[in-house]
Short mmCIF file of C-alpha atoms in Angstrom, two decimals:
data_model
loop_
_atom_site.label_atom_id
_atom_site.label_comp_id
_atom_site.label_asym_id
_atom_site.label_seq_id
_atom_site.Cartn_x
_atom_site.Cartn_y
_atom_site.Cartn_z
CA MET A 231 -12.61 74.83 -45.50
CA LYS A 232 -15.67 73.19 -47.04
CA THR A 233 -18.36 71.47 -45.02
CA ILE A 234 -19.29 68.16 -46.61
CA SER A 235 -21.65 66.97 -43.88
CA GLU A 236 -22.52 67.58 -40.26
CA ASN A 237 -24.58 65.13 -38.21
CA ARG A 238 -25.62 65.54 -34.64
CA ALA A 239 -24.12 62.68 -32.64
CA PHE A 240 -23.92 62.03 -28.92
CA GLY A 241 -24.86 65.61 -28.10
CA GLY A 242 -22.10 66.99 -30.32
CA VAL A 243 -21.47 67.18 -34.06
CA GLN A 244 -19.78 64.67 -36.35
CA GLY A 245 -18.56 66.74 -39.27
CA VAL A 246 -16.77 65.94 -42.52
CA TYR A 247 -14.78 68.77 -44.09
CA SER A 248 -12.37 69.24 -46.96
CA HIS A 249 -9.71 71.79 -47.75
CA ALA A 250 -7.08 72.56 -50.37
CA SER A 251 -3.79 71.06 -49.24
CA ALA A 252 -0.54 72.64 -50.40
CA VAL A 253 1.44 69.78 -48.87
CA THR A 254 -0.29 66.99 -50.81
CA GLY A 255 -1.18 69.10 -53.81
CA GLY A 256 -4.91 68.45 -53.77
CA GLU A 257 -8.15 68.49 -51.85
CA MET A 258 -8.03 66.57 -48.55
CA THR A 259 -11.02 65.31 -46.56
CA PHE A 260 -11.18 64.66 -42.83
CA GLY A 261 -13.71 63.86 -40.14
CA LEU A 262 -13.99 65.86 -36.92
CA PHE A 263 -16.17 65.04 -33.94
CA LEU A 264 -16.79 68.02 -31.67
CA PRO A 265 -18.38 67.23 -28.30
CA ALA A 266 -21.03 69.51 -26.82
CA GLU A 267 -18.35 71.23 -24.71
CA ALA A 268 -16.90 72.77 -27.91
CA GLU A 269 -19.85 75.18 -27.92
CA GLU A 270 -18.46 76.77 -24.75
CA GLY A 271 -14.71 76.77 -25.32
CA LEU A 272 -11.62 74.90 -26.43
CA VAL A 273 -11.66 71.11 -26.09
CA PRO A 274 -8.81 68.57 -26.03
CA VAL A 275 -8.09 66.62 -29.22
CA LEU A 276 -7.53 62.94 -29.86
CA TRP A 277 -6.09 62.16 -33.29
CA TYR A 278 -7.12 58.84 -34.86
CA LEU A 279 -4.96 57.63 -37.76
CA SER A 280 -6.50 54.90 -39.90
CA GLY A 281 -5.06 51.84 -41.58
CA LEU A 282 -4.51 50.55 -45.10
CA THR A 283 -7.44 51.02 -47.55
CA CYS A 284 -9.26 53.32 -45.12
CA THR A 285 -10.47 56.84 -45.78
CA HIS A 286 -11.43 59.42 -43.13
CA GLU A 287 -14.71 57.54 -42.84
CA ASN A 288 -14.00 54.03 -41.54
CA ALA A 289 -13.23 54.78 -37.91
CA MET A 290 -15.78 57.57 -37.94
CA VAL A 291 -18.61 55.13 -38.61
CA LYS A 292 -17.26 51.87 -37.16
CA SER A 293 -15.10 52.50 -34.10
CA GLY A 294 -17.79 53.83 -31.77
CA ALA A 295 -15.27 56.40 -30.49
CA GLN A 296 -17.69 59.33 -30.41
CA ARG A 297 -19.67 57.82 -27.53
CA TRP A 298 -16.62 57.83 -25.30
CA ALA A 299 -15.21 61.13 -26.54
CA ALA A 300 -18.56 62.79 -25.80
CA GLU A 301 -18.51 61.43 -22.28
CA VAL A 302 -15.19 63.13 -21.50
CA GLY A 303 -15.56 66.19 -23.74
CA ILE A 304 -12.77 65.39 -26.21
CA ALA A 305 -12.71 66.11 -29.95
CA LEU A 306 -11.73 63.39 -32.44
CA VAL A 307 -9.88 64.03 -35.70
CA PHE A 308 -10.04 61.42 -38.47
CA PRO A 309 -7.61 62.31 -41.30
CA ASP A 310 -7.56 60.46 -44.59
CA THR A 311 -4.75 57.94 -45.15
CA SER A 312 -3.36 59.44 -48.38
CA PRO A 313 -3.94 62.02 -51.06
CA ARG A 314 -6.72 61.10 -53.50
CA GLY A 315 -7.79 61.81 -57.04
CA ASP A 316 -7.35 60.89 -60.67
CA ASP A 317 -4.25 63.05 -60.97
CA VAL A 318 -2.61 61.48 -57.91
CA PRO A 319 -0.33 58.47 -58.50
CA ASN A 320 -1.74 55.11 -57.49
CA ASP A 321 -0.92 51.42 -57.54
CA ALA A 322 -3.08 48.38 -58.21
CA ALA A 323 -2.07 46.85 -54.85
CA TYR A 324 -4.22 47.69 -51.83
CA ASP A 325 -1.10 48.46 -49.80
CA MET A 326 0.55 51.05 -52.06
CA GLY A 327 -0.49 54.48 -53.23
CA GLN A 328 -3.94 55.85 -52.52
CA GLY A 329 -5.22 54.57 -49.18
CA ALA A 330 -1.69 53.60 -48.18
CA GLY A 331 0.27 56.78 -47.47
CA PHE A 332 2.10 55.15 -44.55
CA TYR A 333 2.49 58.56 -42.85
CA VAL A 334 5.79 59.35 -44.56
CA ASN A 335 7.13 62.15 -46.75
CA ALA A 336 7.89 60.45 -50.06
CA THR A 337 11.09 61.48 -51.77
CA GLN A 338 10.88 59.25 -54.83
CA SER A 339 9.05 59.81 -58.11
CA PRO A 340 6.15 59.56 -58.80
CA TRP A 341 5.12 59.69 -55.14
CA ASP A 342 7.09 62.71 -53.93
CA LYS A 343 4.71 65.31 -55.31
CA ASN A 344 1.64 64.22 -53.32
CA PHE A 345 2.53 61.57 -50.77
CA ARG A 346 3.66 63.81 -47.93
CA MET A 347 1.31 62.50 -45.26
CA TRP A 348 3.83 63.05 -42.46
CA ASP A 349 3.88 66.80 -43.05
CA TYR A 350 0.17 66.81 -43.76
CA VAL A 351 -0.79 65.17 -40.47
CA THR A 352 1.84 66.89 -38.31
CA GLU A 353 1.91 70.41 -39.81
CA GLU A 354 -0.70 71.42 -42.32
CA LEU A 355 -3.81 69.76 -40.95
CA PRO A 356 -3.09 70.82 -37.35
CA ARG A 357 -2.60 74.43 -38.53
CA GLU A 358 -5.92 74.36 -40.41
CA LEU A 359 -7.75 72.68 -37.55
CA PHE A 360 -6.58 74.95 -34.77
CA GLN A 361 -7.49 77.97 -36.90
CA ALA A 362 -10.96 76.79 -37.81
CA PHE A 363 -12.25 74.91 -34.76
CA PRO A 364 -12.34 75.35 -30.97
CA LEU A 365 -9.55 72.85 -30.26
CA ALA A 366 -6.94 73.14 -27.51
CA GLU A 367 -3.51 72.91 -29.14
CA ALA A 368 -1.93 72.31 -25.75
CA ALA A 369 -4.04 69.23 -25.08
CA GLN A 370 -3.44 66.63 -27.81
CA SER A 371 -3.15 62.87 -27.82
CA ILE A 372 -2.90 60.40 -30.68
CA THR A 373 -3.98 56.87 -31.56
CA GLY A 374 -4.45 54.72 -34.64
CA HIS A 375 -5.08 51.28 -36.08
CA SER A 376 -2.62 49.09 -38.02
CA MET A 377 -0.80 51.43 -40.46
CA GLY A 378 -2.39 54.22 -38.41
CA GLY A 379 -0.99 52.74 -35.22
CA HIS A 380 2.43 52.93 -36.87
CA GLY A 381 1.67 56.56 -37.73
CA ALA A 382 0.52 57.41 -34.21
CA LEU A 383 3.55 55.85 -32.52
CA THR A 384 6.18 57.28 -34.86
CA ILE A 385 4.64 60.76 -34.81
CA ALA A 386 4.22 60.77 -31.04
CA MET A 387 7.87 59.84 -30.51
CA SER A 388 9.08 62.36 -33.11
CA PHE A 389 7.37 65.40 -31.56
CA PRO A 390 8.32 65.28 -27.89
CA GLY A 391 5.98 67.38 -25.80
CA ARG A 392 3.24 67.65 -28.39
CA PHE A 393 1.16 64.63 -27.38
CA ARG A 394 0.26 63.87 -23.79
CA SER A 395 -0.33 60.18 -24.52
CA VAL A 396 -0.20 57.71 -27.39
CA SER A 397 -2.05 54.47 -28.02
CA ALA A 398 -2.44 52.02 -30.86
CA PHE A 399 -4.63 49.16 -32.01
CA ALA A 400 -2.68 46.37 -33.73
CA PRO A 401 0.03 48.73 -35.02
CA ILE A 402 2.59 47.91 -37.69
CA CYS A 403 5.49 47.79 -35.26
CA SER A 404 8.50 47.16 -37.44
CA PRO A 405 7.99 48.36 -41.02
CA THR A 406 11.71 48.25 -41.85
CA THR A 407 11.69 44.47 -41.36
CA SER A 408 8.15 43.60 -42.53
CA ASP A 409 6.44 43.17 -45.89
CA TRP A 410 4.07 45.80 -44.53
CA GLY A 411 6.74 48.44 -44.72
CA ARG A 412 9.76 47.42 -46.77
CA LYS A 413 7.89 47.55 -50.07
CA GLN A 414 6.34 50.93 -49.29
CA LEU A 415 9.43 52.51 -47.75
CA LEU A 416 11.47 51.44 -50.77
CA ALA A 417 8.94 52.95 -53.16
CA TYR A 418 8.34 56.16 -51.21
CA LEU A 419 11.87 56.77 -49.81
CA GLY A 420 14.24 54.89 -52.08
CA PRO A 421 16.84 52.20 -51.35
CA ASP A 422 18.84 54.03 -48.65
CA GLU A 423 17.45 52.27 -45.58
CA ALA A 424 18.97 54.88 -43.29
CA THR A 425 16.11 57.16 -44.37
CA TRP A 426 13.55 54.56 -43.31
CA ALA A 427 14.47 54.52 -39.64
CA ALA A 428 12.56 57.71 -38.80
CA TYR A 429 9.39 55.84 -39.71
CA ASP A 430 9.82 52.70 -37.60
CA ALA A 431 8.19 52.61 -34.16
CA THR A 432 10.50 49.91 -32.83
CA LEU A 433 13.65 51.78 -33.91
CA LEU A 434 12.30 55.04 -32.48
CA MET A 435 11.45 53.27 -29.23
CA LYS A 436 15.01 52.03 -28.96
CA LYS A 437 16.42 55.45 -29.76
CA ARG A 438 14.06 57.87 -28.04
CA GLY A 439 10.99 56.34 -26.41
CA PHE A 440 8.01 58.44 -25.44
CA ASP A 441 7.77 60.81 -22.51
CA GLY A 442 4.21 59.93 -21.48
CA PRO A 443 1.88 56.98 -21.13
CA ILE A 444 1.54 54.38 -23.91
CA LEU A 445 -1.24 51.85 -24.41
CA ILE A 446 -1.12 49.20 -27.13
CA ASP A 447 -3.69 46.48 -27.81
CA GLN A 448 -3.02 43.57 -30.13
CA GLY A 449 -5.36 40.64 -30.83
CA THR A 450 -3.87 37.17 -30.47
CA SER A 451 -5.97 35.92 -33.43
CA ASP A 452 -4.98 38.78 -35.72
CA GLN A 453 -4.60 37.38 -39.24
CA PHE A 454 -1.69 39.80 -39.85
CA LEU A 455 0.44 39.08 -36.79
CA ASP A 456 3.44 38.10 -38.92
CA LEU A 457 3.33 41.47 -40.66
CA LEU A 458 2.65 43.54 -37.56
CA LYS A 459 5.51 42.09 -35.47
CA PRO A 460 4.25 43.09 -32.02
CA GLU A 461 7.17 41.21 -30.45
CA ALA A 462 9.60 43.77 -31.86
CA LEU A 463 7.95 46.75 -30.21
CA ALA A 464 6.95 44.96 -27.01
CA GLY A 465 10.57 43.83 -26.67
CA ALA A 466 11.90 47.32 -27.34
CA MET A 467 9.53 48.85 -24.78
CA ALA A 468 10.61 46.39 -22.10
CA GLU A 469 14.27 46.80 -22.99
CA ARG A 470 14.08 50.56 -22.71
CA ARG A 471 12.04 50.36 -19.47
CA GLN A 472 9.48 52.52 -21.27
CA GLY A 473 6.39 53.09 -19.12
CA GLY A 474 3.32 51.72 -20.86
CA SER A 475 1.04 48.74 -21.44
CA PHE A 476 1.35 46.29 -24.30
CA ARG A 477 -1.70 44.04 -24.10
CA MET A 478 -2.20 40.85 -26.09
CA GLN A 479 -5.98 40.40 -26.28
CA LYS A 480 -6.98 36.77 -26.51
CA GLY A 481 -9.08 35.74 -29.50
CA TYR A 482 -9.37 39.17 -31.16
CA ASP A 483 -8.53 39.70 -34.83
CA HIS A 484 -7.59 42.75 -36.94
CA SER A 485 -11.12 44.01 -37.60
CA TYR A 486 -13.01 47.01 -36.35
CA PHE A 487 -14.83 44.66 -33.98
CA PHE A 488 -11.50 44.50 -32.16
CA VAL A 489 -10.97 48.26 -32.34
CA SER A 490 -14.47 49.10 -31.14
CA THR A 491 -14.22 46.59 -28.29
CA PHE A 492 -11.26 48.40 -26.75
CA MET A 493 -12.06 51.94 -27.85
CA GLU A 494 -13.72 52.79 -24.56
CA GLU A 495 -10.52 52.00 -22.66
CA HIS A 496 -8.33 53.89 -25.12
CA VAL A 497 -10.41 57.04 -24.92
CA ALA A 498 -10.50 56.81 -21.12
CA PHE A 499 -6.72 56.33 -21.14
CA HIS A 500 -6.20 59.48 -23.20
CA ALA A 501 -8.79 61.39 -21.19
CA GLY A 502 -6.72 60.71 -18.10
CA ALA A 503 -3.61 62.16 -19.73
CA LEU A 504 -5.58 65.12 -21.09
CA ASN A 505 -7.24 65.80 -17.74
CA ALA A 506 -10.54 65.60 -19.59
CA MET B 285 -26.24 26.93 -41.76
CA LYS B 286 -23.01 28.30 -43.23
CA THR B 287 -20.55 30.39 -41.26
CA ILE B 288 -19.42 33.36 -43.33
CA SER B 289 -17.37 35.05 -40.62
CA GLU B 290 -16.92 35.15 -36.86
CA ASN B 291 -15.11 37.96 -35.08
CA ARG B 292 -14.49 38.26 -31.39
CA ALA B 293 -16.19 41.42 -30.17
CA PHE B 294 -16.80 42.74 -26.67
CA GLY B 295 -16.01 39.39 -25.10
CA GLY B 296 -18.52 37.59 -27.33
CA VAL B 297 -18.69 36.70 -31.02
CA GLN B 298 -20.07 38.71 -33.92
CA GLY B 299 -20.98 36.13 -36.53
CA VAL B 300 -22.36 36.27 -40.05
CA TYR B 301 -24.19 33.19 -41.29
CA SER B 302 -26.26 32.16 -44.29
CA HIS B 303 -28.84 29.46 -44.88
CA ALA B 304 -31.14 28.19 -47.59
CA SER B 305 -34.52 29.83 -47.16
CA ALA B 306 -37.63 28.03 -48.36
CA VAL B 307 -39.74 31.09 -47.64
CA THR B 308 -37.79 33.49 -49.86
CA GLY B 309 -36.56 30.85 -52.29
CA GLY B 310 -32.86 31.55 -51.93
CA GLU B 311 -29.87 31.93 -49.67
CA MET B 312 -30.36 34.42 -46.83
CA THR B 313 -27.60 36.06 -44.79
CA PHE B 314 -27.87 37.41 -41.24
CA GLY B 315 -25.65 38.73 -38.47
CA LEU B 316 -25.77 37.38 -34.93
CA PHE B 317 -23.95 38.75 -31.91
CA LEU B 318 -23.63 36.28 -29.06
CA PRO B 319 -22.43 37.68 -25.74
CA ALA B 320 -19.99 35.75 -23.56
CA GLU B 321 -22.93 34.44 -21.50
CA ALA B 322 -24.00 32.31 -24.49
CA GLU B 323 -21.11 29.97 -23.71
CA GLU B 324 -22.87 29.01 -20.49
CA GLY B 325 -26.53 28.84 -21.49
CA LEU B 326 -29.46 30.43 -23.27
CA VAL B 327 -29.40 34.22 -23.65
CA PRO B 328 -32.22 36.69 -24.40
CA VAL B 329 -32.54 38.01 -27.96
CA LEU B 330 -32.98 41.49 -29.34
CA TRP B 331 -33.99 41.61 -33.02
CA TYR B 332 -32.76 44.58 -35.03
CA LEU B 333 -34.54 45.20 -38.34
CA SER B 334 -32.75 47.50 -40.77
CA GLY B 335 -33.95 50.16 -43.16
CA LEU B 336 -34.08 50.76 -46.90
CA THR B 337 -30.90 49.88 -48.85
CA CYS B 338 -29.37 48.09 -45.84
CA THR B 339 -28.14 44.53 -45.66
CA HIS B 340 -27.53 42.51 -42.48
CA GLU B 341 -24.29 44.44 -42.17
CA ASN B 342 -25.11 48.12 -41.65
CA ALA B 343 -26.30 48.06 -38.06
CA MET B 344 -23.80 45.34 -37.25
CA VAL B 345 -20.88 47.65 -38.04
CA LYS B 346 -22.35 51.10 -37.40
CA SER B 347 -24.87 51.03 -34.55
CA GLY B 348 -22.48 50.20 -31.72
CA ALA B 349 -25.15 47.89 -30.28
CA GLN B 350 -22.79 45.06 -29.37
CA ARG B 351 -21.15 47.09 -26.60
CA TRP B 352 -24.45 47.48 -24.79
CA ALA B 353 -25.72 43.98 -25.54
CA ALA B 354 -22.50 42.53 -24.12
CA GLU B 355 -22.95 44.53 -20.94
CA VAL B 356 -26.34 42.97 -20.26
CA GLY B 357 -25.75 39.55 -21.83
CA ILE B 358 -28.23 39.84 -24.70
CA ALA B 359 -27.86 38.42 -28.24
CA LEU B 360 -28.51 40.61 -31.28
CA VAL B 361 -29.98 39.36 -34.57
CA PHE B 362 -29.47 41.41 -37.73
CA PRO B 363 -31.57 39.97 -40.60
CA ASP B 364 -31.20 41.17 -44.17
CA THR B 365 -33.92 43.50 -45.52
CA SER B 366 -34.92 41.41 -48.54
CA PRO B 367 -34.06 38.35 -50.60
CA ARG B 368 -31.01 38.86 -52.84
CA GLY B 369 -29.53 37.49 -56.02
CA ASP B 370 -29.53 37.70 -59.78
CA ASP B 371 -32.60 35.50 -60.04
CA VAL B 372 -34.57 37.60 -57.54
CA PRO B 373 -36.74 40.42 -58.95
CA ASN B 374 -35.41 43.92 -58.44
CA ASP B 375 -36.17 47.52 -59.27
CA ALA B 376 -33.92 50.40 -60.23
CA ALA B 377 -35.32 52.53 -57.38
CA TYR B 378 -33.54 52.31 -54.01
CA ASP B 379 -36.88 51.89 -52.25
CA MET B 380 -38.28 48.91 -54.18
CA GLY B 381 -37.16 45.31 -54.56
CA GLN B 382 -33.82 44.14 -53.18
CA GLY B 383 -32.94 46.05 -50.02
CA ALA B 384 -36.55 47.15 -49.65
CA GLY B 385 -38.60 44.14 -48.58
CA PHE B 386 -40.75 46.28 -46.26
CA TYR B 387 -41.36 43.25 -44.00
CA VAL B 388 -44.47 42.10 -45.90
CA ASN B 389 -45.57 38.92 -47.68
CA ALA B 390 -45.89 39.97 -51.30
CA THR B 391 -48.92 38.59 -53.16
CA GLN B 392 -48.30 40.21 -56.54
CA SER B 393 -46.12 39.07 -59.42
CA PRO B 394 -43.16 39.20 -59.81
CA TRP B 395 -42.56 39.78 -56.08
CA ASP B 396 -44.70 37.03 -54.57
CA LYS B 397 -42.21 34.25 -55.15
CA ASN B 398 -39.37 35.71 -53.04
CA PHE B 399 -40.52 38.80 -51.16
CA ARG B 400 -42.01 37.13 -48.10
CA MET B 401 -39.96 38.93 -45.48
CA TRP B 402 -42.79 38.89 -42.93
CA ASP B 403 -42.82 35.10 -42.82
CA TYR B 404 -39.04 34.99 -43.07
CA VAL B 405 -38.47 37.23 -40.06
CA THR B 406 -41.34 35.93 -37.94
CA GLU B 407 -41.27 32.19 -38.75
CA GLU B 408 -38.40 30.75 -40.71
CA LEU B 409 -35.45 32.67 -39.32
CA PRO B 410 -36.59 32.29 -35.68
CA ARG B 411 -36.98 28.53 -36.22
CA GLU B 412 -33.47 28.28 -37.67
CA LEU B 413 -31.97 30.48 -34.98
CA PHE B 414 -33.48 28.76 -31.98
CA GLN B 415 -32.36 25.41 -33.37
CA ALA B 416 -28.80 26.44 -34.08
CA PHE B 417 -27.85 28.87 -31.32
CA PRO B 418 -28.21 29.15 -27.52
CA LEU B 419 -31.03 31.71 -27.63
CA ALA B 420 -33.95 31.91 -25.20
CA GLU B 421 -37.14 31.81 -27.24
CA ALA B 422 -39.11 33.00 -24.22
CA ALA B 423 -37.05 36.19 -23.91
CA GLN B 424 -37.30 38.20 -27.12
CA SER B 425 -37.57 41.91 -27.87
CA ILE B 426 -37.46 43.80 -31.16
CA THR B 427 -36.26 47.10 -32.55
CA GLY B 428 -35.40 48.65 -35.90
CA HIS B 429 -34.57 51.77 -37.88
CA SER B 430 -36.75 53.51 -40.47
CA MET B 431 -38.31 50.73 -42.62
CA GLY B 432 -36.99 48.40 -39.91
CA GLY B 433 -38.76 50.44 -37.24
CA HIS B 434 -41.94 49.90 -39.21
CA GLY B 435 -41.15 46.19 -39.28
CA ALA B 436 -40.42 46.01 -35.57
CA LEU B 437 -43.59 47.84 -34.56
CA THR B 438 -45.94 45.96 -36.87
CA ILE B 439 -44.47 42.56 -36.00
CA ALA B 440 -44.50 43.27 -32.26
CA MET B 441 -48.18 44.24 -32.35
CA SER B 442 -49.08 41.26 -34.54
CA PHE B 443 -47.60 38.58 -32.27
CA PRO B 444 -48.97 39.38 -28.82
CA GLY B 445 -46.90 37.74 -26.12
CA ARG B 446 -43.89 37.01 -28.27
CA PHE B 447 -41.91 40.20 -27.62
CA ARG B 448 -41.41 41.64 -24.16
CA SER B 449 -40.72 45.12 -25.49
CA VAL B 450 -40.50 47.03 -28.77
CA SER B 451 -38.56 50.11 -29.77
CA ALA B 452 -37.81 51.98 -32.97
CA PHE B 453 -35.45 54.61 -34.37
CA ALA B 454 -37.19 57.00 -36.79
CA PRO B 455 -39.74 54.39 -37.92
CA ILE B 456 -41.94 54.66 -40.98
CA CYS B 457 -45.11 55.21 -38.97
CA SER B 458 -47.84 55.38 -41.57
CA PRO B 459 -46.93 53.56 -44.77
CA THR B 460 -50.52 53.45 -46.04
CA THR B 461 -50.52 57.27 -46.26
CA SER B 462 -46.86 57.93 -47.16
CA ASP B 463 -44.77 57.75 -50.31
CA TRP B 464 -42.58 55.44 -48.22
CA GLY B 465 -45.26 52.77 -48.22
CA ARG B 466 -48.00 53.36 -50.76
CA LYS B 467 -45.77 52.64 -53.74
CA GLN B 468 -44.35 49.48 -52.17
CA LEU B 469 -47.62 48.18 -50.71
CA LEU B 470 -49.29 48.64 -54.10
CA ALA B 471 -46.52 46.74 -55.86
CA TYR B 472 -46.18 43.96 -53.29
CA LEU B 473 -49.84 43.58 -52.21
CA GLY B 474 -51.91 44.98 -55.07
CA PRO B 475 -54.54 47.72 -55.16
CA ASP B 476 -56.87 46.42 -52.41
CA GLU B 477 -55.83 48.75 -49.58
CA ALA B 478 -57.63 46.58 -47.03
CA THR B 479 -54.71 44.17 -47.32
CA TRP B 480 -52.27 46.95 -46.48
CA ALA B 481 -53.62 47.67 -43.02
CA ALA B 482 -51.83 44.72 -41.38
CA TYR B 483 -48.55 46.43 -42.24
CA ASP B 484 -49.20 49.90 -40.83
CA ALA B 485 -47.98 50.66 -37.31
CA THR B 486 -50.40 53.54 -36.78
CA LEU B 487 -53.43 51.47 -37.84
CA LEU B 488 -52.28 48.54 -35.69
CA MET B 489 -51.79 50.89 -32.75
CA LYS B 490 -55.36 52.14 -33.14
CA LYS B 491 -56.71 48.60 -33.44
CA ARG B 492 -54.58 46.57 -31.02
CA GLY B 493 -51.71 48.42 -29.36
CA PHE B 494 -48.89 46.57 -27.67
CA ASP B 495 -49.00 44.79 -24.33
CA GLY B 496 -45.58 45.90 -23.09
CA PRO B 497 -43.26 48.89 -23.03
CA ILE B 498 -42.59 50.92 -26.19
CA LEU B 499 -39.74 53.35 -26.84
CA ILE B 500 -39.53 55.44 -30.01
CA ASP B 501 -36.86 58.01 -30.87
CA GLN B 502 -37.23 60.42 -33.78
CA GLY B 503 -34.79 63.19 -34.72
CA THR B 504 -36.28 66.66 -35.22
CA SER B 505 -33.83 67.36 -38.07
CA ASP B 506 -34.57 64.09 -39.88
CA GLN B 507 -34.51 64.80 -43.62
CA PHE B 508 -37.36 62.29 -44.11
CA LEU B 509 -39.84 63.54 -41.50
CA ASP B 510 -42.56 64.07 -44.11
CA LEU B 511 -42.27 60.43 -45.18
CA LEU B 512 -41.97 58.97 -41.68
CA LYS B 513 -45.05 60.77 -40.25
CA PRO B 514 -44.20 60.45 -36.54
CA GLU B 515 -47.27 62.56 -35.71
CA ALA B 516 -49.54 59.75 -36.90
CA LEU B 517 -48.14 57.15 -34.53
CA ALA B 518 -47.50 59.55 -31.63
CA GLY B 519 -51.11 60.66 -31.93
CA ALA B 520 -52.40 57.09 -32.08
CA MET B 521 -50.35 56.09 -29.03
CA ALA B 522 -51.71 59.01 -27.01
CA GLU B 523 -55.26 58.40 -28.22
CA ARG B 524 -55.13 54.76 -27.22
CA ARG B 525 -53.47 55.58 -23.85
CA GLN B 526 -50.75 53.16 -24.89
CA GLY B 527 -47.94 53.03 -22.34
CA GLY B 528 -44.68 54.09 -23.93
CA SER B 529 -42.32 56.93 -24.79
CA PHE B 530 -42.26 58.79 -28.09
CA ARG B 531 -39.25 61.08 -27.95
CA MET B 532 -38.48 63.83 -30.43
CA GLN B 533 -34.70 64.29 -30.25
CA LYS B 534 -33.64 67.83 -31.04
CA GLY B 535 -31.19 68.28 -33.92
CA TYR B 536 -30.75 64.63 -34.85
CA ASP B 537 -31.17 63.41 -38.43
CA HIS B 538 -31.88 60.01 -40.02
CA SER B 539 -28.32 58.67 -40.02
CA TYR B 540 -26.62 55.97 -38.01
CA PHE B 541 -25.04 58.75 -35.93
CA PHE B 542 -28.57 59.22 -34.58
CA VAL B 543 -29.12 55.49 -34.12
CA SER B 544 -25.79 54.93 -32.36
CA THR B 545 -26.35 57.93 -30.09
CA PHE B 546 -29.49 56.40 -28.60
CA MET B 547 -28.60 52.72 -28.92
CA GLU B 548 -27.35 52.53 -25.35
CA GLU B 549 -30.74 53.63 -24.02
CA HIS B 550 -32.65 51.29 -26.32
CA VAL B 551 -30.63 48.25 -25.30
CA ALA B 552 -30.99 49.19 -21.62
CA PHE B 553 -34.73 49.62 -22.16
CA HIS B 554 -35.04 46.13 -23.65
CA ALA B 555 -32.73 44.65 -21.02
CA GLY B 556 -35.14 45.89 -18.39
CA ALA B 557 -38.05 44.13 -20.08
CA LEU B 558 -35.97 40.98 -20.60
CA ASN B 559 -34.72 40.95 -17.01
CA ALA B 560 -31.21 40.86 -18.47
#
């Protein structure tokens, strides 16, 4: 584990670290905020998965989450959104390849060698984190924005019991029926759409749901509403009688101004579930 | 006045606008956060002046100030740090030319035509702002970071009665004796050091002081302490018996993690002075 930077922030430490990743076949970078309480013992963890084009850094510098995490003594993990590097496949489009891992395990060439973000975020990075830092494995929650909201929801529903709560900001709700999804799932997973279903929050909601509280915020002026398809997930939640809040926030768009506006409530929501 | 972007944020609007500037001879861009209260009437204004290399955008996306300004119904203005453009003089160094206006009126060629940031920030931009937006001219305060802290302090002391309060994050305290200052003042103002004194917070503190509350935060692990010279201004404040707080914050560095950590207290401090 290499330390790239550590900055004191809100009484704790905002660090950036990198490590060799066997799963993605290269060096991976992530951000980790440790509140002051981490000096005394294990602290709960809130995972934040970022959206298209983001690195580990965007939410770390723009979401304002540390302020609220510090208040309740919770750590924040900011993984990258894909493998990186000159020897890692890429695509000229902003929504494919580097910066657009979509939190799946690719099975198709040339992506299958490196683009295994599902295993990276759910297996390898947790293992590394819980070994290296004072984090409470039994007290985890997860959130994310856009593509990261898709990641948070699908991962939370796929690992029952691991996450106490899940939330999302403007998540991609229905990738198997959206241009934010079909293109990438075809490239990463191939044409058999049966393999796509494990990565679709709406389909997982219909099939499994989530055994814990859910909070979703979506701006009504989001420029990507047609791609995000909130109606699919909101409908599935209501249909399943899934406990949770799906809030349409009037006038907000897809930017980090939207995320930072509601971050306080999301962190407080998770803190409640984490007894923090 | 051109609207570049407007995003809903914290119940208000974070806008970015540009306008033709006679003072700097080109188009200037600034950020303006208007809280929800601006829909009903005039709101107080807190100016935020940024540091070296910054544009109007850095503090706008990284300081977290909007959250606190929204809470107390205060507007935030984020000016750029210099004129910009291909036809504006520049320098290869990060600390000269574009992004490094130092909040002075340059008198030396080639800078004197465009680099008049003192007049821009204290005359032209206020005039434009108070004409175009619901801002209360009688309720202004000012803050800034690094070079912007220098700007905030020198401007506040030079316009008695205009600002109710002044604060700064890791300000350049003594530019006439520091490598963050001497090089730029020589280039912009020429070799007569008597002309530099109007742009030095420590010298202005000794000569005039400020008729209102002052709050200064400085990290003890700031990598630029030798250039910032907090001891010069802290000493001058104590010597003058100037009311105010000069706080050395243990372990914090020069980054926006430091700024965002203490932003809540700075906005609350100004809100008190602005009766907001």
